Short mmCIF file of N, CA, C and O in Angstrom, two decimals:
data_model
loop_
_atom_site.label_atom_id
_atom_site.label_comp_id
_atom_site.label_asym_id
_atom_site.label_seq_id
_atom_site.Cartn_x
_atom_site.Cartn_y
_atom_site.Cartn_z
N UNK A 1 -6.09 10.53 -17.97
CA UNK A 1 -6.65 9.48 -17.40
C UNK A 1 -6.96 9.81 -16.10
O UNK A 1 -6.35 10.37 -15.29
N UNK A 2 -8.10 9.08 -15.45
CA UNK A 2 -8.56 9.31 -14.14
C UNK A 2 -7.76 8.55 -13.25
O UNK A 2 -6.95 7.47 -13.71
N UNK A 3 -7.76 8.76 -12.05
CA UNK A 3 -7.11 8.01 -11.12
C UNK A 3 -7.53 6.58 -11.03
O UNK A 3 -6.76 5.58 -11.17
N UNK A 4 -8.69 6.44 -11.30
CA UNK A 4 -9.05 4.86 -11.33
C UNK A 4 -8.71 4.21 -12.57
O UNK A 4 -8.26 3.06 -12.63
N UNK A 5 -8.67 4.93 -13.68
CA UNK A 5 -8.04 4.43 -14.99
C UNK A 5 -6.50 3.89 -14.85
O UNK A 5 -6.11 3.04 -15.28
N UNK A 6 -5.96 4.85 -14.09
CA UNK A 6 -4.48 4.83 -13.78
C UNK A 6 -4.09 3.52 -12.95
O UNK A 6 -3.30 2.71 -13.15
N UNK A 7 -5.09 3.24 -11.83
CA UNK A 7 -5.07 2.12 -11.01
C UNK A 7 -5.31 0.96 -11.85
O UNK A 7 -4.71 -0.15 -11.73
N UNK A 8 -6.35 0.87 -12.61
CA UNK A 8 -6.79 -0.27 -13.34
C UNK A 8 -5.74 -0.59 -14.40
O UNK A 8 -5.17 -1.75 -14.62
N UNK A 9 -5.22 0.32 -15.08
CA UNK A 9 -4.05 0.19 -16.01
C UNK A 9 -2.70 -0.30 -15.37
O UNK A 9 -2.10 -1.38 -15.80
N UNK A 10 -2.44 0.19 -14.07
CA UNK A 10 -1.27 -0.43 -13.24
C UNK A 10 -1.41 -1.96 -13.01
O UNK A 10 -0.59 -2.68 -13.15
N UNK A 11 -2.71 -2.19 -12.53
CA UNK A 11 -3.02 -3.47 -12.06
C UNK A 11 -2.89 -4.44 -13.31
O UNK A 11 -2.21 -5.52 -13.26
N UNK A 12 -3.53 -4.07 -14.32
CA UNK A 12 -3.73 -4.91 -15.65
C UNK A 12 -2.40 -5.21 -16.16
O UNK A 12 -2.21 -6.33 -17.15
N UNK A 13 -1.42 -4.35 -16.11
CA UNK A 13 -0.16 -4.48 -16.59
C UNK A 13 0.74 -5.37 -15.87
O UNK A 13 1.91 -5.59 -16.19
N UNK A 14 0.31 -5.89 -14.68
CA UNK A 14 1.20 -6.81 -13.97
C UNK A 14 0.99 -8.21 -14.43
O UNK A 14 -0.12 -8.64 -14.88
N UNK A 15 2.17 -8.90 -14.30
CA UNK A 15 2.00 -10.36 -14.78
C UNK A 15 1.42 -11.28 -13.66
O UNK A 15 1.34 -10.95 -12.41
N UNK A 16 0.60 -12.38 -14.08
CA UNK A 16 0.00 -13.25 -13.03
C UNK A 16 1.26 -14.03 -12.22
O UNK A 16 2.21 -14.31 -12.90
N UNK A 17 1.09 -14.40 -11.08
CA UNK A 17 -0.34 -14.37 -10.17
C UNK A 17 -0.24 -12.70 -9.65
O UNK A 17 -1.31 -12.57 -8.99
N UNK A 18 0.65 -12.18 -9.73
CA UNK A 18 0.62 -10.82 -9.14
C UNK A 18 -0.49 -9.80 -9.30
O UNK A 18 -1.01 -9.32 -8.50
N UNK A 19 -0.91 -9.94 -10.65
CA UNK A 19 -2.08 -9.15 -11.22
C UNK A 19 -3.42 -9.38 -10.27
O UNK A 19 -3.90 -8.79 -9.65
N UNK A 20 -3.71 -11.12 -10.31
CA UNK A 20 -4.82 -11.32 -9.38
C UNK A 20 -4.78 -10.92 -7.92
O UNK A 20 -5.60 -10.32 -7.30
N UNK A 21 -3.27 -10.96 -7.37
CA UNK A 21 -3.20 -10.71 -6.04
C UNK A 21 -3.51 -9.12 -5.88
O UNK A 21 -4.17 -8.79 -4.73
N UNK A 22 -2.81 -8.19 -6.62
CA UNK A 22 -3.25 -6.84 -6.61
C UNK A 22 -4.74 -6.48 -6.73
O UNK A 22 -5.38 -5.67 -6.11
N UNK A 23 -5.28 -7.25 -7.54
CA UNK A 23 -6.74 -7.08 -7.85
C UNK A 23 -7.59 -7.41 -6.50
O UNK A 23 -8.41 -6.59 -5.97
N UNK A 24 -7.16 -8.38 -6.03
CA UNK A 24 -7.91 -8.98 -4.70
C UNK A 24 -7.67 -7.90 -3.57
O UNK A 24 -8.50 -7.53 -2.93
N UNK A 25 -6.37 -7.48 -3.36
CA UNK A 25 -6.01 -6.63 -2.20
C UNK A 25 -6.67 -5.28 -2.64
O UNK A 25 -7.19 -4.79 -1.66
N UNK A 26 -6.75 -4.77 -3.77
CA UNK A 26 -7.44 -3.53 -4.21
C UNK A 26 -8.91 -3.58 -3.69
O UNK A 26 -9.51 -2.57 -2.99
N UNK A 27 -9.52 -4.63 -3.99
CA UNK A 27 -10.94 -4.84 -3.61
C UNK A 27 -11.25 -4.98 -2.15
O UNK A 27 -12.09 -4.32 -1.61
N UNK A 28 -10.29 -5.64 -1.40
CA UNK A 28 -10.23 -5.80 -0.01
C UNK A 28 -10.26 -4.44 0.56
O UNK A 28 -10.88 -4.06 1.65
N UNK A 29 -9.27 -3.66 0.31
CA UNK A 29 -8.89 -2.33 0.66
C UNK A 29 -10.15 -1.44 0.60
O UNK A 29 -10.40 -0.79 1.61
N UNK A 30 -10.79 -1.46 -0.54
CA UNK A 30 -11.97 -0.57 -0.78
C UNK A 30 -13.06 -0.96 -0.02
O UNK A 30 -13.80 -0.26 0.34
N UNK A 31 -13.19 -2.44 0.29
CA UNK A 31 -14.23 -2.97 1.35
C UNK A 31 -14.03 -2.24 2.57
O UNK A 31 -14.95 -1.99 3.34
N UNK A 32 -12.84 -2.41 3.04
CA UNK A 32 -12.56 -1.77 4.40
C UNK A 32 -12.56 -0.22 4.53
O UNK A 32 -12.86 0.26 5.62
N UNK A 33 -12.35 0.40 3.42
CA UNK A 33 -12.21 1.82 3.26
C UNK A 33 -13.16 2.36 2.15
O UNK A 33 -12.69 2.92 1.21
N UNK A 34 -14.47 2.24 2.26
CA UNK A 34 -15.39 2.32 0.88
C UNK A 34 -15.39 3.80 0.50
O UNK A 34 -15.55 3.95 -0.67
N UNK A 35 -15.38 4.69 1.23
CA UNK A 35 -15.37 6.19 0.95
C UNK A 35 -14.00 6.87 0.99
O UNK A 35 -13.93 8.06 0.87
N UNK A 36 -13.08 6.05 0.82
CA UNK A 36 -11.67 6.64 0.85
C UNK A 36 -11.22 7.57 -0.42
O UNK A 36 -11.67 7.32 -1.37
N UNK A 37 -10.34 8.32 -0.32
CA UNK A 37 -9.64 9.09 -1.39
C UNK A 37 -8.73 8.27 -2.07
O UNK A 37 -8.04 7.45 -1.37
N UNK A 38 -8.84 8.00 -3.23
CA UNK A 38 -7.86 7.21 -4.00
C UNK A 38 -6.63 8.04 -4.64
O UNK A 38 -6.79 9.02 -4.90
N UNK A 39 -5.60 7.35 -4.75
CA UNK A 39 -4.48 8.07 -5.04
C UNK A 39 -3.79 7.08 -6.17
O UNK A 39 -3.78 5.90 -5.99
N UNK A 40 -2.91 7.64 -6.99
CA UNK A 40 -1.89 6.83 -7.93
C UNK A 40 -0.60 7.80 -7.88
O UNK A 40 -0.80 8.72 -8.45
N UNK A 41 0.19 6.95 -7.64
CA UNK A 41 1.69 7.75 -7.63
C UNK A 41 2.35 6.91 -8.64
O UNK A 41 2.68 5.90 -8.56
N UNK A 42 3.03 7.59 -9.74
CA UNK A 42 3.75 6.76 -10.74
C UNK A 42 5.23 6.58 -10.50
O UNK A 42 5.80 5.87 -11.44
N UNK A 43 5.49 6.94 -9.25
CA UNK A 43 6.88 6.59 -8.87
C UNK A 43 7.89 7.57 -9.39
O UNK A 43 9.32 7.42 -9.25
N UNK A 44 7.56 8.52 -10.17
CA UNK A 44 8.45 9.54 -10.72
C UNK A 44 8.55 11.02 -10.04
O UNK A 44 7.37 11.15 -9.35
N UNK A 45 9.50 11.61 -9.84
CA UNK A 45 9.79 12.87 -9.07
C UNK A 45 9.29 13.92 -10.01
O UNK A 45 8.65 13.72 -11.27
N UNK A 46 9.54 15.13 -9.67
CA UNK A 46 9.26 16.48 -10.48
C UNK A 46 9.99 16.29 -11.74
O UNK A 46 9.76 17.23 -12.82
N UNK A 47 11.22 15.84 -11.85
CA UNK A 47 12.06 15.87 -13.00
C UNK A 47 11.77 14.43 -13.87
O UNK A 47 12.55 14.29 -14.78
N UNK A 48 10.65 14.02 -13.32
CA UNK A 48 10.34 12.75 -14.29
C UNK A 48 11.06 11.51 -14.16
O UNK A 48 11.28 10.88 -15.20
N UNK A 49 11.91 11.57 -13.18
CA UNK A 49 12.98 10.45 -12.93
C UNK A 49 12.20 9.44 -11.88
O UNK A 49 11.56 9.77 -11.05
N UNK A 50 12.43 8.17 -12.20
CA UNK A 50 11.79 7.10 -11.42
C UNK A 50 12.62 7.19 -10.03
O UNK A 50 13.65 6.85 -10.17
N UNK A 51 11.80 7.21 -9.02
CA UNK A 51 12.39 7.24 -7.67
C UNK A 51 11.70 6.19 -6.74
O UNK A 51 12.37 5.98 -5.75
N UNK A 52 10.85 5.45 -7.12
CA UNK A 52 10.13 4.52 -6.54
C UNK A 52 9.17 3.67 -7.27
O UNK A 52 8.95 3.91 -8.46
N UNK A 53 8.72 2.52 -6.84
CA UNK A 53 7.65 1.78 -7.36
C UNK A 53 6.43 2.44 -7.44
O UNK A 53 6.23 3.33 -6.55
N UNK A 54 5.60 2.35 -8.61
CA UNK A 54 4.32 3.01 -8.67
C UNK A 54 3.50 2.56 -7.38
O UNK A 54 3.74 1.45 -6.90
N UNK A 55 2.65 3.36 -6.89
CA UNK A 55 1.84 2.95 -5.67
C UNK A 55 0.29 3.37 -5.70
O UNK A 55 -0.01 4.54 -6.27
N UNK A 56 -0.68 2.52 -5.42
CA UNK A 56 -1.86 2.87 -5.24
C UNK A 56 -2.08 3.28 -3.96
O UNK A 56 -1.68 2.75 -2.89
N UNK A 57 -2.82 4.44 -3.61
CA UNK A 57 -3.06 4.98 -2.25
C UNK A 57 -4.48 4.97 -1.81
O UNK A 57 -5.25 5.15 -2.65
N UNK A 58 -4.72 4.77 -0.64
CA UNK A 58 -6.26 4.83 -0.17
C UNK A 58 -6.21 5.86 1.19
O UNK A 58 -5.31 5.63 2.01
N UNK A 59 -7.24 6.44 1.33
CA UNK A 59 -7.43 7.43 2.26
C UNK A 59 -6.53 8.72 2.46
O UNK A 59 -5.67 8.84 1.38
N UNK A 60 -6.72 9.38 3.59
CA UNK A 60 -5.77 10.43 3.69
C UNK A 60 -5.00 10.74 5.04
O UNK A 60 -5.78 10.22 6.14
N UNK A 61 -3.77 11.02 4.91
CA UNK A 61 -2.81 11.13 6.12
C UNK A 61 -2.15 12.36 5.85
O UNK A 61 -1.53 12.67 4.94
N UNK A 62 -1.86 13.21 6.87
CA UNK A 62 -1.28 14.20 6.88
C UNK A 62 0.32 13.83 7.37
O UNK A 62 0.49 13.59 8.50
N UNK A 63 1.15 13.89 6.30
CA UNK A 63 2.61 13.73 6.68
C UNK A 63 3.23 15.15 7.13
O UNK A 63 3.12 16.06 6.70
N UNK A 64 4.04 14.78 8.30
CA UNK A 64 4.68 15.89 9.01
C UNK A 64 6.15 15.72 8.80
O UNK A 64 6.62 14.56 9.22
N UNK A 65 6.84 16.63 8.30
CA UNK A 65 8.29 16.64 8.17
C UNK A 65 9.05 17.25 9.59
O UNK A 65 8.66 17.94 10.15
N UNK A 66 10.27 16.96 9.58
CA UNK A 66 11.13 17.40 10.62
C UNK A 66 11.21 18.94 10.72
O UNK A 66 11.36 19.58 11.73
N UNK A 67 11.20 19.63 9.47
CA UNK A 67 11.29 20.92 9.43
C UNK A 67 9.92 21.81 9.54
O UNK A 67 9.79 22.88 9.53
N UNK A 68 8.89 20.86 10.08
CA UNK A 68 7.42 21.44 10.23
C UNK A 68 6.69 21.49 9.18
O UNK A 68 5.35 21.78 9.27
N UNK A 69 7.12 21.30 7.90
CA UNK A 69 6.18 21.38 6.61
C UNK A 69 5.24 20.15 6.71
O UNK A 69 5.72 18.94 7.27
N UNK A 70 4.29 20.14 6.12
CA UNK A 70 3.34 19.03 6.04
C UNK A 70 2.78 18.84 4.67
O UNK A 70 2.94 19.76 3.87
N UNK A 71 2.31 17.67 4.34
CA UNK A 71 1.70 17.38 2.90
C UNK A 71 0.65 16.30 3.08
O UNK A 71 0.77 15.48 4.07
N UNK A 72 -0.31 16.56 2.24
CA UNK A 72 -1.35 15.30 2.23
C UNK A 72 -0.64 14.10 1.62
O UNK A 72 0.08 14.18 0.63
N UNK A 73 -1.07 12.82 2.08
CA UNK A 73 -0.46 11.75 1.53
C UNK A 73 -1.46 10.63 1.78
O UNK A 73 -2.35 10.75 2.43
N UNK A 74 -1.29 9.37 1.22
CA UNK A 74 -2.24 8.19 1.59
C UNK A 74 -2.03 7.62 2.96
O UNK A 74 -0.95 7.84 3.52
N UNK A 75 -2.83 7.00 3.42
CA UNK A 75 -3.09 6.21 4.85
C UNK A 75 -2.50 4.86 4.45
O UNK A 75 -1.50 4.22 5.15
N UNK A 76 -3.02 4.32 3.40
CA UNK A 76 -2.64 2.79 3.01
C UNK A 76 -2.16 2.88 1.61
O UNK A 76 -2.74 3.47 0.72
N UNK A 77 -1.07 2.28 1.42
CA UNK A 77 -0.43 2.24 -0.02
C UNK A 77 -0.27 0.52 -0.51
O UNK A 77 -0.06 -0.34 0.37
N UNK A 78 -0.29 0.39 -1.77
CA UNK A 78 -0.32 -0.83 -2.19
C UNK A 78 0.71 -0.85 -3.67
O UNK A 78 0.35 0.14 -4.44
N UNK A 79 1.62 -1.64 -3.47
CA UNK A 79 2.71 -1.51 -4.54
C UNK A 79 3.27 -2.92 -4.96
O UNK A 79 3.40 -3.82 -4.15
N UNK A 80 3.33 -3.13 -6.37
CA UNK A 80 4.01 -4.32 -6.95
C UNK A 80 5.56 -3.97 -6.70
O UNK A 80 5.87 -3.00 -6.92
N UNK A 81 6.34 -4.89 -6.32
CA UNK A 81 7.80 -4.76 -6.18
C UNK A 81 8.46 -5.98 -7.14
O UNK A 81 7.75 -6.84 -7.47
N UNK A 82 9.84 -5.92 -7.25
CA UNK A 82 10.49 -6.99 -7.93
C UNK A 82 10.12 -8.36 -7.37
O UNK A 82 10.09 -9.44 -8.18
N UNK A 83 9.90 -8.45 -6.06
CA UNK A 83 9.93 -9.74 -5.45
C UNK A 83 8.41 -10.21 -4.89
O UNK A 83 8.15 -11.17 -4.58
N UNK A 84 7.53 -9.09 -5.08
CA UNK A 84 6.17 -9.47 -4.65
C UNK A 84 5.37 -8.24 -4.67
O UNK A 84 5.24 -7.39 -5.41
N UNK A 85 4.86 -8.19 -3.42
CA UNK A 85 3.77 -6.85 -3.15
C UNK A 85 4.15 -6.40 -1.62
O UNK A 85 4.46 -6.85 -0.84
N UNK A 86 4.17 -4.93 -1.65
CA UNK A 86 4.34 -4.29 -0.51
C UNK A 86 2.80 -3.72 -0.15
O UNK A 86 2.17 -3.00 -0.97
N UNK A 87 2.48 -3.84 1.21
CA UNK A 87 1.38 -2.93 1.78
C UNK A 87 1.94 -1.89 2.68
O UNK A 87 2.83 -2.39 3.75
N UNK A 88 1.72 -0.60 2.52
CA UNK A 88 2.22 0.48 3.21
C UNK A 88 1.38 0.89 4.29
O UNK A 88 0.09 1.11 3.80
N UNK A 89 1.55 1.03 5.48
CA UNK A 89 0.53 1.54 6.57
C UNK A 89 1.20 2.83 6.99
O UNK A 89 2.20 2.59 7.84
N UNK A 90 0.70 4.01 6.81
CA UNK A 90 1.38 5.27 7.10
C UNK A 90 0.92 5.77 8.52
O UNK A 90 -0.38 5.55 8.96
N UNK A 91 1.49 6.63 9.26
CA UNK A 91 1.20 7.29 10.27
C UNK A 91 1.20 6.63 11.62
O UNK A 91 0.45 7.11 12.64
N UNK A 92 1.92 5.71 11.70
CA UNK A 92 2.09 4.96 12.85
C UNK A 92 3.34 5.46 13.55
O UNK A 92 4.38 5.31 13.15
N UNK A 93 3.22 6.12 14.79
CA UNK A 93 4.14 6.72 15.63
C UNK A 93 5.11 5.73 16.20
O UNK A 93 6.31 5.90 16.12
N UNK A 94 4.83 4.62 16.62
CA UNK A 94 5.66 3.62 17.25
C UNK A 94 6.14 2.82 16.06
O UNK A 94 5.49 1.96 15.33
N UNK A 95 7.44 2.79 15.75
CA UNK A 95 7.92 2.14 14.76
C UNK A 95 8.13 0.60 14.87
O UNK A 95 8.48 -0.11 13.74
N UNK A 96 7.82 0.15 15.98
CA UNK A 96 7.94 -1.33 16.08
C UNK A 96 6.45 -1.79 16.25
O UNK A 96 6.29 -3.03 16.54
N UNK A 97 5.45 -1.06 16.15
CA UNK A 97 4.06 -1.60 16.32
C UNK A 97 3.56 -2.55 15.32
O UNK A 97 3.13 -3.70 15.75
N UNK A 98 3.94 -2.50 14.03
CA UNK A 98 3.42 -3.45 13.17
C UNK A 98 4.11 -4.67 13.30
O UNK A 98 3.49 -5.74 13.32
N UNK A 99 5.31 -4.71 13.38
CA UNK A 99 6.11 -6.00 13.65
C UNK A 99 5.69 -6.61 15.06
O UNK A 99 5.87 -7.93 14.96
N UNK A 100 5.84 -5.80 16.13
CA UNK A 100 5.38 -6.56 17.25
C UNK A 100 3.92 -7.00 17.17
O UNK A 100 3.71 -8.10 18.11
N UNK A 101 3.06 -6.20 16.74
CA UNK A 101 1.56 -6.64 16.75
C UNK A 101 1.22 -7.57 15.85
O UNK A 101 0.31 -8.57 16.10
N UNK A 102 1.75 -7.72 14.48
CA UNK A 102 1.39 -8.65 13.36
C UNK A 102 2.37 -9.47 13.06
O UNK A 102 2.19 -10.51 12.37
N UNK A 103 3.61 -9.22 13.15
CA UNK A 103 4.63 -9.87 12.69
C UNK A 103 4.62 -11.26 12.57
O UNK A 103 4.94 -12.12 11.86
N UNK A 104 4.65 -12.00 13.95
CA UNK A 104 4.51 -13.38 14.00
C UNK A 104 3.24 -14.10 13.60
O UNK A 104 3.35 -15.15 13.28
N UNK A 105 2.31 -13.35 13.39
CA UNK A 105 1.07 -14.17 13.19
C UNK A 105 0.59 -13.67 11.57
O UNK A 105 -0.38 -14.46 11.02
N UNK A 106 1.29 -12.81 10.82
CA UNK A 106 0.80 -12.62 9.46
C UNK A 106 1.20 -13.76 8.66
O UNK A 106 0.75 -13.72 7.42
N UNK A 107 2.22 -14.45 8.74
CA UNK A 107 2.62 -15.54 7.78
C UNK A 107 4.06 -15.07 7.28
O UNK A 107 4.74 -14.40 7.95
N UNK A 108 4.20 -15.57 5.90
CA UNK A 108 5.44 -15.38 5.35
C UNK A 108 5.76 -14.11 4.66
O UNK A 108 5.31 -13.93 3.45
N UNK A 109 6.00 -13.25 5.61
CA UNK A 109 5.95 -11.57 4.99
C UNK A 109 7.19 -11.08 5.88
O UNK A 109 7.52 -11.53 6.88
N UNK A 110 7.74 -9.96 5.34
CA UNK A 110 8.93 -9.01 5.92
C UNK A 110 7.98 -8.01 6.63
O UNK A 110 7.22 -7.31 5.74
N UNK A 111 8.01 -7.62 7.91
CA UNK A 111 7.25 -6.58 8.44
C UNK A 111 8.16 -5.36 9.04
O UNK A 111 9.06 -5.93 10.08
N UNK A 112 8.12 -4.07 8.59
CA UNK A 112 8.96 -3.17 9.03
C UNK A 112 8.20 -2.25 9.69
O UNK A 112 6.89 -2.49 10.00
N UNK A 113 8.39 -0.95 9.96
CA UNK A 113 7.87 0.10 10.87
C UNK A 113 6.62 0.56 9.98
O UNK A 113 5.87 0.97 10.62
N UNK A 114 6.69 0.38 8.79
CA UNK A 114 5.40 0.85 8.06
C UNK A 114 5.08 0.08 6.84
O UNK A 114 4.10 0.49 5.87
N UNK A 115 5.70 -1.12 6.65
CA UNK A 115 5.63 -1.94 5.40
C UNK A 115 5.41 -3.30 5.78
O UNK A 115 6.10 -3.84 6.66
N UNK A 116 4.40 -3.99 4.93
CA UNK A 116 4.34 -5.54 5.04
C UNK A 116 4.67 -6.13 3.69
O UNK A 116 3.84 -5.63 2.67
N UNK A 117 5.61 -6.74 3.51
CA UNK A 117 6.10 -7.16 2.07
C UNK A 117 6.12 -8.54 2.22
O UNK A 117 6.42 -9.27 2.86
N UNK A 118 5.50 -9.27 0.95
CA UNK A 118 5.25 -10.72 0.70
C UNK A 118 5.33 -10.92 -0.76
O UNK A 118 5.19 -10.16 -1.61
N UNK A 119 5.78 -12.22 -1.07
CA UNK A 119 5.71 -12.72 -2.21
C UNK A 119 4.40 -12.82 -2.98
O UNK A 119 4.26 -12.38 -4.02
N UNK A 120 3.44 -13.54 -2.30
CA UNK A 120 2.14 -13.68 -3.02
C UNK A 120 1.13 -13.76 -1.74
O UNK A 120 1.34 -13.86 -0.61
N UNK A 121 -0.19 -13.34 -2.28
CA UNK A 121 -1.18 -13.25 -1.03
C UNK A 121 -1.35 -14.47 -0.21
O UNK A 121 -1.70 -14.50 0.80
N UNK A 122 -1.16 -15.68 -0.93
CA UNK A 122 -1.33 -16.95 -0.19
C UNK A 122 -0.41 -17.00 0.79
O UNK A 122 -0.49 -18.04 1.50
N UNK A 123 0.79 -16.29 0.75
CA UNK A 123 1.74 -16.46 1.75
C UNK A 123 1.30 -15.72 3.13
O UNK A 123 2.03 -16.01 4.12
N UNK A 124 0.39 -14.91 3.24
CA UNK A 124 0.07 -14.30 4.39
C UNK A 124 -1.42 -14.55 4.83
O UNK A 124 -2.44 -14.99 4.13
N UNK A 125 -1.59 -14.39 6.08
CA UNK A 125 -2.81 -14.67 6.71
C UNK A 125 -3.55 -13.37 6.31
O UNK A 125 -3.46 -12.21 6.96
N UNK A 126 -4.58 -13.47 5.43
CA UNK A 126 -5.34 -12.44 5.02
C UNK A 126 -6.19 -11.70 6.23
O UNK A 126 -6.21 -10.45 6.21
N UNK A 127 -6.69 -12.43 7.13
CA UNK A 127 -7.53 -11.61 8.38
C UNK A 127 -6.48 -10.74 8.98
O UNK A 127 -6.86 -9.71 9.72
N UNK A 128 -5.23 -11.30 9.26
CA UNK A 128 -4.12 -10.58 10.03
C UNK A 128 -3.82 -9.19 9.31
O UNK A 128 -3.62 -8.09 10.01
N UNK A 129 -3.63 -9.43 8.00
CA UNK A 129 -3.39 -8.19 7.05
C UNK A 129 -4.64 -7.06 7.20
O UNK A 129 -4.21 -6.19 7.23
N UNK A 130 -5.80 -7.58 7.15
CA UNK A 130 -6.87 -6.74 7.40
C UNK A 130 -6.83 -6.13 8.51
O UNK A 130 -7.14 -4.82 8.75
N UNK A 131 -6.46 -6.73 9.74
CA UNK A 131 -6.51 -6.47 11.11
C UNK A 131 -5.49 -5.10 11.06
O UNK A 131 -5.72 -4.31 11.66
N UNK A 132 -4.34 -5.35 10.42
CA UNK A 132 -3.14 -4.47 10.26
C UNK A 132 -3.67 -3.14 9.84
O UNK A 132 -3.41 -2.04 10.13
N UNK A 133 -4.23 -3.37 8.79
CA UNK A 133 -4.85 -2.13 7.95
C UNK A 133 -5.93 -1.40 8.70
O UNK A 133 -5.81 -0.07 8.86
N UNK A 134 -6.88 -2.02 9.19
CA UNK A 134 -7.99 -1.52 10.14
C UNK A 134 -7.14 -0.90 11.51
O UNK A 134 -7.90 0.04 11.93
N UNK A 135 -6.26 -1.31 11.77
CA UNK A 135 -5.61 -0.57 13.23
C UNK A 135 -5.39 0.79 12.89
O UNK A 135 -5.13 1.43 14.04
N UNK A 136 -5.29 1.32 11.86
CA UNK A 136 -4.92 2.71 11.68
C UNK A 136 -5.99 3.48 11.04
O UNK A 136 -5.90 4.72 10.70
N UNK A 137 -7.10 2.97 10.93
CA UNK A 137 -8.26 3.77 10.45
C UNK A 137 -9.18 4.33 11.38
O UNK A 137 -9.08 4.10 12.67
#
């Protein structure tokens, strides 16, 4: 299965209204990042154990670990979770940037150092979410 097929399968297997919200967010991110590399992480580790929710990734970011090792990873991530949707914004050095810059104006969402989590798309100000994504591009 291609990455695009995996993404389509992942989104189509979500229940409404999460499915429509993920489809909309996927299209929005592709409009913001039209030539980006697409990723699909199934949430399983090398031993095939589930270690996270599946993620759709967009773009390219070089992850740097404390031991000096690096690896390619996505810049923006999108994932369904048990209570809603998470948008991951990777590569921000200032751990308070997202919360301080977008937290009060994004709407009904939890904002951490690299994640904006909300129940449904209508709960957030879409323009502010786009601004948060574009702030790292």
